[in-house]
Each structure stands twice: as C-alpha cells, then as structure tokens.
mmCIF file of C-alpha atoms and ligand atoms in Angstrom:
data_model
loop_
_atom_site.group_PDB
_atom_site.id
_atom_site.type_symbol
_atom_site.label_atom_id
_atom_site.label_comp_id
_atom_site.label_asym_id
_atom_site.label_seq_id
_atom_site.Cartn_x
_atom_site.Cartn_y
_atom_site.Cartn_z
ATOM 1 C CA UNK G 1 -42.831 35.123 -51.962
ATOM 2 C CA UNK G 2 -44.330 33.536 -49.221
ATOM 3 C CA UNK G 3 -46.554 31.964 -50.944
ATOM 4 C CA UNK G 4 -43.454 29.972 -52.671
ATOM 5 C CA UNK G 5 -42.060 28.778 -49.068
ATOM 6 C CA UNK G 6 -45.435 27.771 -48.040
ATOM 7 C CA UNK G 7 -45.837 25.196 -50.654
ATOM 8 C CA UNK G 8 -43.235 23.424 -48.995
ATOM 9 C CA UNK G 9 -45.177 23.374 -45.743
ATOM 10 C CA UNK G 10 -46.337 19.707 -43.759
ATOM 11 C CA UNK G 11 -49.876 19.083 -44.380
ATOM 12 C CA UNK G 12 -52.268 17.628 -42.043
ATOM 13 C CA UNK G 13 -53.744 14.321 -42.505
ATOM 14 C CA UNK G 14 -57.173 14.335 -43.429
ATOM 15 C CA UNK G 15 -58.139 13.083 -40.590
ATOM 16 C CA UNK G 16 -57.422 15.511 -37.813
ATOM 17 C CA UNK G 17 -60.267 17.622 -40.061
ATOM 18 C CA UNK G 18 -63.308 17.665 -39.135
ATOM 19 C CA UNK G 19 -66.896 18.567 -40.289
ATOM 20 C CA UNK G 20 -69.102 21.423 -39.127
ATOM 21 C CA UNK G 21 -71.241 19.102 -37.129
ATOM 22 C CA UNK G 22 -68.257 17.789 -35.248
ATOM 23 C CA UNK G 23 -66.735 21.302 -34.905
ATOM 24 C CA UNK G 24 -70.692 22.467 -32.996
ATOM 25 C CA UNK G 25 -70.053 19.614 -30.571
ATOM 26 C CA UNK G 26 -66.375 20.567 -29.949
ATOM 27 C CA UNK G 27 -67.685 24.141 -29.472
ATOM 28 C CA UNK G 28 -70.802 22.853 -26.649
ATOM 29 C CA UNK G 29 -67.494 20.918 -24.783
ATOM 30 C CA UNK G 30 -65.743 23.967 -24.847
ATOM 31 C CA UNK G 31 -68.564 26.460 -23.781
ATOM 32 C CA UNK G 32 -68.659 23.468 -20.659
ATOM 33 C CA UNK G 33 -64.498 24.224 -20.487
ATOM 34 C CA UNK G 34 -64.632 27.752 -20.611
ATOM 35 C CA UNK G 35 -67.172 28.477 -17.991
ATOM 36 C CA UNK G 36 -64.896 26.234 -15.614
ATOM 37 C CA UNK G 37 -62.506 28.550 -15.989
ATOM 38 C CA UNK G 38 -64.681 31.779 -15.711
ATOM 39 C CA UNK G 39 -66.395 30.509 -12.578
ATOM 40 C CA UNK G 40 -62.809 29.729 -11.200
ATOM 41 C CA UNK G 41 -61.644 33.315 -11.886
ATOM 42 C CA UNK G 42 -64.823 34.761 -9.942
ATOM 43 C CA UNK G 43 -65.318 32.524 -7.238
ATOM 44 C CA UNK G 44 -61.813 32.524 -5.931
ATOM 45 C CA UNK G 45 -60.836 33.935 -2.618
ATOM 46 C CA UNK G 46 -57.816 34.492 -0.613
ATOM 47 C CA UNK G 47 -57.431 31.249 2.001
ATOM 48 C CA UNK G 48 -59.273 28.856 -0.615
ATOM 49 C CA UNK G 49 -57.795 26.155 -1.740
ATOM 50 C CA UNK G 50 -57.002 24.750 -4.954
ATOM 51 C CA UNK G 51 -59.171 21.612 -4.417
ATOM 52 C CA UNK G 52 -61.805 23.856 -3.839
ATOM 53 C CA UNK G 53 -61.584 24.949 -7.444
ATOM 54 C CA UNK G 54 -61.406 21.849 -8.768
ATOM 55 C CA UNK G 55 -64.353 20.609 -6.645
ATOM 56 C CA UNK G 56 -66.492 23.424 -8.507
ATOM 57 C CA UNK G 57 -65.329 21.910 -11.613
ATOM 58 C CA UNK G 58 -66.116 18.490 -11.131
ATOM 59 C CA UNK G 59 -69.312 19.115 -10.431
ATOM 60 C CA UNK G 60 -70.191 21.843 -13.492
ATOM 61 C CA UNK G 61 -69.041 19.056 -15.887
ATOM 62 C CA UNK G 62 -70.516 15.957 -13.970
ATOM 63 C CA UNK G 63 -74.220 18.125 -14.011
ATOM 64 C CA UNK G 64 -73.622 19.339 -17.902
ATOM 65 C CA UNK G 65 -73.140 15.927 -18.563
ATOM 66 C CA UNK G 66 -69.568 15.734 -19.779
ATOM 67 C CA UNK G 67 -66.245 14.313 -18.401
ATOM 68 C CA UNK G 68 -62.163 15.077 -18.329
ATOM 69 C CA UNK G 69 -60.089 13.174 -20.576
ATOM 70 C CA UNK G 70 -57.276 14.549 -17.835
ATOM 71 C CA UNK G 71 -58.335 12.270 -15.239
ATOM 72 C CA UNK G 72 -56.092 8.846 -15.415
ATOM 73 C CA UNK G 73 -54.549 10.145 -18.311
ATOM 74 C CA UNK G 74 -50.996 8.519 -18.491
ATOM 75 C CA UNK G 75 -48.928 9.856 -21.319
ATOM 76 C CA UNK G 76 -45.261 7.681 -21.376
ATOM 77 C CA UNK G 77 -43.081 8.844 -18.772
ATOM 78 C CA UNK G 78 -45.937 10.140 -16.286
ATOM 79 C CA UNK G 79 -47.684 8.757 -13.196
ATOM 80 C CA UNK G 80 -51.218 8.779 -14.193
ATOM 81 C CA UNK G 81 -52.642 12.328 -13.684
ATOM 82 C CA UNK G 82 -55.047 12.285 -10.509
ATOM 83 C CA UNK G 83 -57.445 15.548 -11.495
ATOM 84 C CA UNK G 84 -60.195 16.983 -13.733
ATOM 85 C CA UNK G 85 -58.086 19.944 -14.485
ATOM 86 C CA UNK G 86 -55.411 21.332 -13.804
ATOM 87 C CA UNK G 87 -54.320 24.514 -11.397
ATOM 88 C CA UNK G 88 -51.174 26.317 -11.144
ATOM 89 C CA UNK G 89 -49.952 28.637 -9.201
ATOM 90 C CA UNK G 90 -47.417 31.544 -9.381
ATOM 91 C CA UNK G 91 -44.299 29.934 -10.650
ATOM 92 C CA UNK G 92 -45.763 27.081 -11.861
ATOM 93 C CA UNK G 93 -46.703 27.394 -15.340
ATOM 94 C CA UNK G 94 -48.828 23.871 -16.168
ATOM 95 C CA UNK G 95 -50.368 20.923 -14.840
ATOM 96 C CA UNK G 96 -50.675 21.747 -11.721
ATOM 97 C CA UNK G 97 -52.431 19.365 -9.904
ATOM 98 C CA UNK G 98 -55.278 20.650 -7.442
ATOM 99 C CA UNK G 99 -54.838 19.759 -3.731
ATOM 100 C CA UNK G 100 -54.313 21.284 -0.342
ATOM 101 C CA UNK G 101 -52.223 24.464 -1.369
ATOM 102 C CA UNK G 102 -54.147 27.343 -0.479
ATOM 103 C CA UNK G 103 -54.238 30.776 -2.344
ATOM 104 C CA UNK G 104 -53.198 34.080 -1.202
ATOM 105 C CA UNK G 105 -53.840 37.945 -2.080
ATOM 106 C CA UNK G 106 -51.193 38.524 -4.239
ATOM 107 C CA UNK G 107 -51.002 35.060 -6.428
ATOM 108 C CA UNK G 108 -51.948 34.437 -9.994
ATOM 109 C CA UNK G 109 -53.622 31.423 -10.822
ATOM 110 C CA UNK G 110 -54.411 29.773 -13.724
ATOM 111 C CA UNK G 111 -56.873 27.231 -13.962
ATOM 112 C CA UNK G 112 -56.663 25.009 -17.641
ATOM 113 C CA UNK G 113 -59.597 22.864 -18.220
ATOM 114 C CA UNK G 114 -60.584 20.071 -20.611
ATOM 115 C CA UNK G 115 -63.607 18.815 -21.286
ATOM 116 C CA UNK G 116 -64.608 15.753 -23.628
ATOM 117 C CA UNK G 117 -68.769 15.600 -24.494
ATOM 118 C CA UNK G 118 -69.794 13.364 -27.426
ATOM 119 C CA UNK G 119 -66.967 11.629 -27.737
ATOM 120 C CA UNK G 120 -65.003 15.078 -28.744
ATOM 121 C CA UNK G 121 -62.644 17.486 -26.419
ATOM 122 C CA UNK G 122 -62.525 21.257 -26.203
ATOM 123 C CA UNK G 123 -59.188 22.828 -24.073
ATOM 124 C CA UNK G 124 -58.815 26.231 -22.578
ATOM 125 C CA UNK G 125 -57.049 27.811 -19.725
ATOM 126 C CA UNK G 126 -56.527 31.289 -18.154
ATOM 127 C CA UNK G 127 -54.852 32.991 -15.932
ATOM 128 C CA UNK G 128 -56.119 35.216 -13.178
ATOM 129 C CA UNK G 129 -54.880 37.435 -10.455
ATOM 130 C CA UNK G 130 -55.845 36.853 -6.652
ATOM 131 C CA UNK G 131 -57.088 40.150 -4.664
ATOM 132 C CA UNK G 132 -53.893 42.877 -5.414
ATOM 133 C CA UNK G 133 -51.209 41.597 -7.499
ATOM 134 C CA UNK G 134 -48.116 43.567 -8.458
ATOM 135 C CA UNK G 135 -48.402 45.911 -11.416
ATOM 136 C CA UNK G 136 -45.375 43.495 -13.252
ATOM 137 C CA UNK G 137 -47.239 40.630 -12.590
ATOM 138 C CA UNK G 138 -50.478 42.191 -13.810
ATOM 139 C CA UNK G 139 -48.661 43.003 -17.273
ATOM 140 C CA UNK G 140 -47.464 39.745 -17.559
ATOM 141 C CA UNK G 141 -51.270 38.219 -17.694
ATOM 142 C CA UNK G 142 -52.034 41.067 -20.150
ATOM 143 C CA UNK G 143 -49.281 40.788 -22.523
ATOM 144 C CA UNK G 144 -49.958 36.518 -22.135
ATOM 145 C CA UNK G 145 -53.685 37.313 -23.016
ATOM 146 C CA UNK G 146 -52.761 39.412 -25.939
ATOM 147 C CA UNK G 147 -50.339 36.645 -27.352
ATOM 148 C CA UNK G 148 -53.026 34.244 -27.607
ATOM 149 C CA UNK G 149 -55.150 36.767 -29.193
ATOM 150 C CA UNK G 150 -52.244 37.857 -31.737
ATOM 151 C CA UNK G 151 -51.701 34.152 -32.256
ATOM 152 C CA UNK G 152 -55.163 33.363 -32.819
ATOM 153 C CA UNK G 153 -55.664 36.873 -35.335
ATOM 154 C CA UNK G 154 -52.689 34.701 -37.398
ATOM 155 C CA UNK G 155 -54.367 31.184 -37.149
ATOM 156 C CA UNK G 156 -55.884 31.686 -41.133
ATOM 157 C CA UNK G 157 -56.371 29.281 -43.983
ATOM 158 C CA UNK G 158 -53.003 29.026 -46.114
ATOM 159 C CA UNK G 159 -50.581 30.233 -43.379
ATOM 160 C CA UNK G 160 -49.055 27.507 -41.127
ATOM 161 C CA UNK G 161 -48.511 26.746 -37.042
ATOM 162 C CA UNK G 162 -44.599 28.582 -38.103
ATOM 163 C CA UNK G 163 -46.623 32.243 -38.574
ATOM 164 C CA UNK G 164 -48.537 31.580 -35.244
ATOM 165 C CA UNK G 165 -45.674 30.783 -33.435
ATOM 166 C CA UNK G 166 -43.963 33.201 -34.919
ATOM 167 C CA UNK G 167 -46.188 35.656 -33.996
ATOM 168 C CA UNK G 168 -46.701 34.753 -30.471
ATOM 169 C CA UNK G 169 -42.714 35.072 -30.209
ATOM 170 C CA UNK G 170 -42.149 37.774 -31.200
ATOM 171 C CA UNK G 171 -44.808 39.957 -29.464
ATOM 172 C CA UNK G 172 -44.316 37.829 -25.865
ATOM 173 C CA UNK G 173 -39.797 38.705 -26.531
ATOM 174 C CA UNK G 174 -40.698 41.958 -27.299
ATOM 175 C CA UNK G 175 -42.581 42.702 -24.188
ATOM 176 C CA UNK G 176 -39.554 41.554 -22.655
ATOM 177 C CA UNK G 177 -40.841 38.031 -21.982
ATOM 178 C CA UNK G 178 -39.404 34.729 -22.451
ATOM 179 C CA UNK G 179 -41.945 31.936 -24.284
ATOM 180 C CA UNK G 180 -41.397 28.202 -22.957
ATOM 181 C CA UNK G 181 -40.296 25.698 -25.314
ATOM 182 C CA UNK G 182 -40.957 22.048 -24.180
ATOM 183 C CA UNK G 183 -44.510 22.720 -24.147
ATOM 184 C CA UNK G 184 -46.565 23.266 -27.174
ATOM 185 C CA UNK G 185 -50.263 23.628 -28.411
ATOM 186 C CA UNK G 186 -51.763 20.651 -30.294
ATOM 187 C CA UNK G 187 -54.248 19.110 -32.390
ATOM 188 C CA UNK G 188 -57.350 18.497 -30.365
ATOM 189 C CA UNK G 189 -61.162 17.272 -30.680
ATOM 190 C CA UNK G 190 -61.367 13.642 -31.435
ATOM 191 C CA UNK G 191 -58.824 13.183 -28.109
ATOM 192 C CA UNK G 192 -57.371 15.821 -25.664
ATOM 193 C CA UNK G 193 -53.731 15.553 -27.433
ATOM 194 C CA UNK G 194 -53.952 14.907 -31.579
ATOM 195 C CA UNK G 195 -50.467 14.426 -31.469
ATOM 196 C CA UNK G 196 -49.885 14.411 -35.187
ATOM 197 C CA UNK G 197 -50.550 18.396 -35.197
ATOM 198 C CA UNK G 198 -47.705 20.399 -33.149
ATOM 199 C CA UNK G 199 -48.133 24.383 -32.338
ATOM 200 C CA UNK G 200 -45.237 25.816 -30.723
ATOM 201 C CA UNK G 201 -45.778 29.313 -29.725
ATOM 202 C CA UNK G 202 -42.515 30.265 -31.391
ATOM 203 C CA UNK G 203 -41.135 29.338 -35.201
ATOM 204 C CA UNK G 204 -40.073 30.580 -38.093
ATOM 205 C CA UNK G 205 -42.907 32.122 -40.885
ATOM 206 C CA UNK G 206 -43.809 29.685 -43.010
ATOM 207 C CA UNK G 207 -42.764 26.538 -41.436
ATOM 208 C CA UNK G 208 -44.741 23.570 -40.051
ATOM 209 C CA UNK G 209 -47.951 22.524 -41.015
ATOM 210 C CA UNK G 210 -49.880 24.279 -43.160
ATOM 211 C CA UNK G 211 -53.791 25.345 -41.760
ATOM 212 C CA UNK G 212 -56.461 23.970 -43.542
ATOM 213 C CA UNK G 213 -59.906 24.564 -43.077
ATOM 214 C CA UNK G 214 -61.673 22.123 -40.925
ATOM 215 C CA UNK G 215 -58.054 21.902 -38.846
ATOM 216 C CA UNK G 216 -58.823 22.011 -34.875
ATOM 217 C CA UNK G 217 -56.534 23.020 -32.352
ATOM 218 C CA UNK G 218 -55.292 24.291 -29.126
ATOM 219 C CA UNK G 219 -52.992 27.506 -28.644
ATOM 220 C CA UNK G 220 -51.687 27.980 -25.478
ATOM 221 C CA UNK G 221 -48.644 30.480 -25.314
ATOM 222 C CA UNK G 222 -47.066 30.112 -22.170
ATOM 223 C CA UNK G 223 -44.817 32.993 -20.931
ATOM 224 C CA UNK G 224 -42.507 33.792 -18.179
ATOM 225 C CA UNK G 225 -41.045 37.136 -16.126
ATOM 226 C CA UNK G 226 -37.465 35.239 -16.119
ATOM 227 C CA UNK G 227 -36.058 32.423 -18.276
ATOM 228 C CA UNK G 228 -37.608 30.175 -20.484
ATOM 229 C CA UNK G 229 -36.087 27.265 -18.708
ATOM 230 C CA UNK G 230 -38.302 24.765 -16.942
ATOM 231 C CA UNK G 231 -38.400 21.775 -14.679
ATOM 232 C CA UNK G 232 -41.233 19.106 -13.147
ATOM 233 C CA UNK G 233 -41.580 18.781 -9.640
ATOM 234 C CA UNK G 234 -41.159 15.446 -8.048
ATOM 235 C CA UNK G 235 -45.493 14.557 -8.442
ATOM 236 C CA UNK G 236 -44.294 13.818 -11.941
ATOM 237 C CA UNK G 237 -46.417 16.919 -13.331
ATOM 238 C CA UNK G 238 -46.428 20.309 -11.750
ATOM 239 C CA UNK G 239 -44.232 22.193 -14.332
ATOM 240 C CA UNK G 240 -42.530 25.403 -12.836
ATOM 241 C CA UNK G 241 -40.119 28.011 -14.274
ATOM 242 C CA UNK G 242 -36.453 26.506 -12.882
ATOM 243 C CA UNK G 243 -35.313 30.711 -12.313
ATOM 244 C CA UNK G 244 -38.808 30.399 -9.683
ATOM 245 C CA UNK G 245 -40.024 33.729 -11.394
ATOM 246 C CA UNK G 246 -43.463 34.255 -12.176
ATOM 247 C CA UNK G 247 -44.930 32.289 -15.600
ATOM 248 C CA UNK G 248 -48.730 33.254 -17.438
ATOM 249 C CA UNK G 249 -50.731 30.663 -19.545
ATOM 250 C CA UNK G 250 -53.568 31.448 -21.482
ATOM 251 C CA UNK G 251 -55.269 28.749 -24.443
ATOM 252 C CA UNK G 252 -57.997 28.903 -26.513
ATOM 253 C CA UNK G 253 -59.412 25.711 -28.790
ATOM 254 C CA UNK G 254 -60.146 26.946 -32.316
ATOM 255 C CA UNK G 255 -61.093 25.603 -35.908
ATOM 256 C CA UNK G 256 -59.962 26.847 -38.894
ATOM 257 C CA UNK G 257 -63.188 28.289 -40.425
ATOM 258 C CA UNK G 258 -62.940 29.556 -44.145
ATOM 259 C CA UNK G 259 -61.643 32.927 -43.856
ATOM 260 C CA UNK G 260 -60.424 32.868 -40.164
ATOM 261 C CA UNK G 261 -60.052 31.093 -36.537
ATOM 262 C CA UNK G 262 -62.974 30.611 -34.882
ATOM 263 C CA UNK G 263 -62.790 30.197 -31.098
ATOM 264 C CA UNK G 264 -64.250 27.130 -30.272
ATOM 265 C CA UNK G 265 -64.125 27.826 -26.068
ATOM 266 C CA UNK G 266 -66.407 30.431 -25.480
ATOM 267 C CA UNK G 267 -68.554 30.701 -22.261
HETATM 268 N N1 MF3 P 1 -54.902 20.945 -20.624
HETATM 269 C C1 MF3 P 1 -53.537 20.539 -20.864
HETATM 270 C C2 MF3 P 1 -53.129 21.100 -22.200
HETATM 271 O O1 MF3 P 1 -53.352 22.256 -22.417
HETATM 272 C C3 MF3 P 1 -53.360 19.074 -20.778
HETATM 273 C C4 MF3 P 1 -53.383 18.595 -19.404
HETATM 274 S S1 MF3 P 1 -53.024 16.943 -19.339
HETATM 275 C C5 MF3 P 1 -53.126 16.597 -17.700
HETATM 276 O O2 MF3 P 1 -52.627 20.464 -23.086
HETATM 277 F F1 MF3 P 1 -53.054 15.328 -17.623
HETATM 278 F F2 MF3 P 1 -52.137 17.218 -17.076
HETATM 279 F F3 MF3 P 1 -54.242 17.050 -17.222
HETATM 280 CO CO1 CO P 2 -55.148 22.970 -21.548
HETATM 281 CO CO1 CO P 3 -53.786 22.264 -24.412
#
C-alpha cells in the first residue's frame, strides 16, 4: 500500500547524487564540521563569549585546511552573513551570528557548523547545555537529539523526505514539543544549500522526494518548549522563537547508502 503512494513520489535529479568517492570527501569535511562542534561543547565556560567559539573554529578549519561556505554567503533577502558558523543561544534557534554576547551557567547553546574541503560541504550542528541547566530544558536537548536520530533511523532507500519528516513530527509533538516550519533540511555536498532537495522535519508519509541511493543531505529538526512561531532579529539573521521560550537544534549530513543512512559528520 505504500508502496502504491510512493510511486507517485518527486524524484531527485541525477545530479544531486553522488559517487562513493565524492561521498569520502563529504565525510573528511564533515569529520572537520563535527569536531567544531564537539570542541565547542567541551571548551565552553560560563563568562566566554560567543566569538570565542567561533575563534576556535576558525582556526580548526583554517589548520585542517578547509573553509566556510557561511562566510559572505548572501542568500536573496539577507545582508551577507559575517561568520564561519553560526551560534545561538537560548531562544534563538539558528544563525546566530557569533559576537560579544557572553554565556552564562544556565544557557544552552548550539553551535552549527559548515565546512566545504575539496570543493564539497558537510553540515552539522548541536546543541549543548552551559554548567546547570533546568531539568525541562535538559529534556528538550534530549528529545531534539533523539528526533534527529529517529529521523535519520527513517532516512532509507525507497521511502521519501515525507516519512522523515513525518517521523521527526510526530515524536518532537508527542513529547509535547512544537517543530519549526520555515526552516528545513536540504540537499548538501556540491554547495552548502542544494536547493532542489527540501527536508522538512514534518510531512505526510509518503510525500516529497523519494531517497535514492547516492542522495546527500542535511537533517536538522529544530524544536521549541513554546510555539512553533518564529521571527529574525533586526542583523537580518539571528532566528528566535517569537513566544521567547527556549528552542533545540540538532543536524547531521548523511548519504543514502544501499540499505540505510550513513552519517556523513562524524568526529
Ligand atoms: N548551517 C546552516 C544550515 O544548517 C546554514 C547557515 S547559513 C549562514 O543550513 F549563512 F547562516 F551561515
Ligand atoms: Co547547519
Ligand atoms: Co543545514
């Protein structure tokens, strides 16, 4: 039965696949990608800032011999954005950009990295707690961690992006959990955005694109304590919650191997 809807499903032009060789170099940019994040997560401390963070990050990448395809980048509408990555804090649930504010005991941060090395782009991001954070808060980041994982666990050949989404939905709304809808994960590897591939991380079974080995992408659910509703701050890119409650982000690059996902951004 599903099997009959799925025919129906979008498929991807051939050339967002890509070959095992290309998929090894994605996977090197986002072992680079994934370590930023890592180091972020253990090197924090209350009173640093998040400059500080992205100072670290700059120079991992610089000495590993790769660069961000965030810095300049100036998608239509946007100022261009002036980071390597990207760090947000609390409330704000992307694109962040690193600066002066400076990070307390008690505050989640998540730091979302891209790297691009050989001309190809891994993307990953996570979430952390600073010193003691609320139990709510701290089940928030676990149930956010766990919808990536469910929606990755989903990500196999012959299903489409609708039974990842749908999957992430329904796990983050039954946690009690709202999942953001402006912002979705994407095609990724020959450049940071493949905009011809679309994941929301909610959907309907069946519907969107149907995954194809050799299909690479990010998946990046995106939850919050309060509404779903968002809006951008006046630097043209932080993205908060507009309720000011707490929001989680967690994303993982993957490929579409032949029997399952396989995590490209892996320290
Ligand atoms: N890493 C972000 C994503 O997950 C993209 C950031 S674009 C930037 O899609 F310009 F804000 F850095
Ligand atoms: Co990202
Ligand atoms: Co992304």
């Amino acid at each position: 039965m599903l099997k009959s809807r799925r025919q129906h499903a979008r498929r991807v032009d051939k050339s967002l696949i890509k070959t095992p060789a290309e998929i090894e170099i994605m996977r090197e940019a986002g072992k680079i990608a994934r370590h930023v994040c890592i180091m972020a997560k253990e090197t924090v401390r209350p009173g640093m800032t998040t400059g500080q963070l992205e100072d670290l990050a700059e120079d991992y990448i610089t000495q590993n011999g790769a660069t961000s395809p965030c810095l300049g980048y100036t998608p239509a509408g946007h100022p261009p954005y002036p980071a390597w990555t990207c760090i947000s804090v609390n409330e704000e649930i992307v694109h962040g950009i690193p600066g002066q504010k400076v990070i307390q005991s008690g505050d989640i941060v998540t730091m979302d990295c891209c790297v691009e090395l050989k001309g190809f782009v891994a993307d990953t991001a996570l979430t952390f707690a600073v010193g003691t954070i609320r139990p709510d808060v701290d089940r928030l980041l676990k149930v956010t961690e766990e919808a990536l994982n469910i929606g990755i666990s989903n990500a196999l050949p012959g299903n489409t992006t609708g039974d990842v989404g749908w999957s992430i939905q329904k796990f983050a709304e039954s946690n009690g959990y709202s999942v953001v809808r402006e912002l979705h994960g994407h095609g990724v590897g020959r450049s940071m955005h493949e905009s011809a591939l679309d994941v929301p991380n909610y959907g309907r079974p069946g519907s969107g694109t149907l995954l194809e080995t050799g299909m690479t992408f990010a998946i990046e659910p995106m939850l919050n304590m309060g509404k779903k509703d968002i809006r951008t701050l006046r630097d043209g890119w932080t993205i908060v919650t507009a309720d000011g409650k707490i929001s989680a982000h967690f994303e993982h690059t993957i490929a579409i191997g032949e029997r399952n996902a396989l995590i490209l951004t892996r320290d």
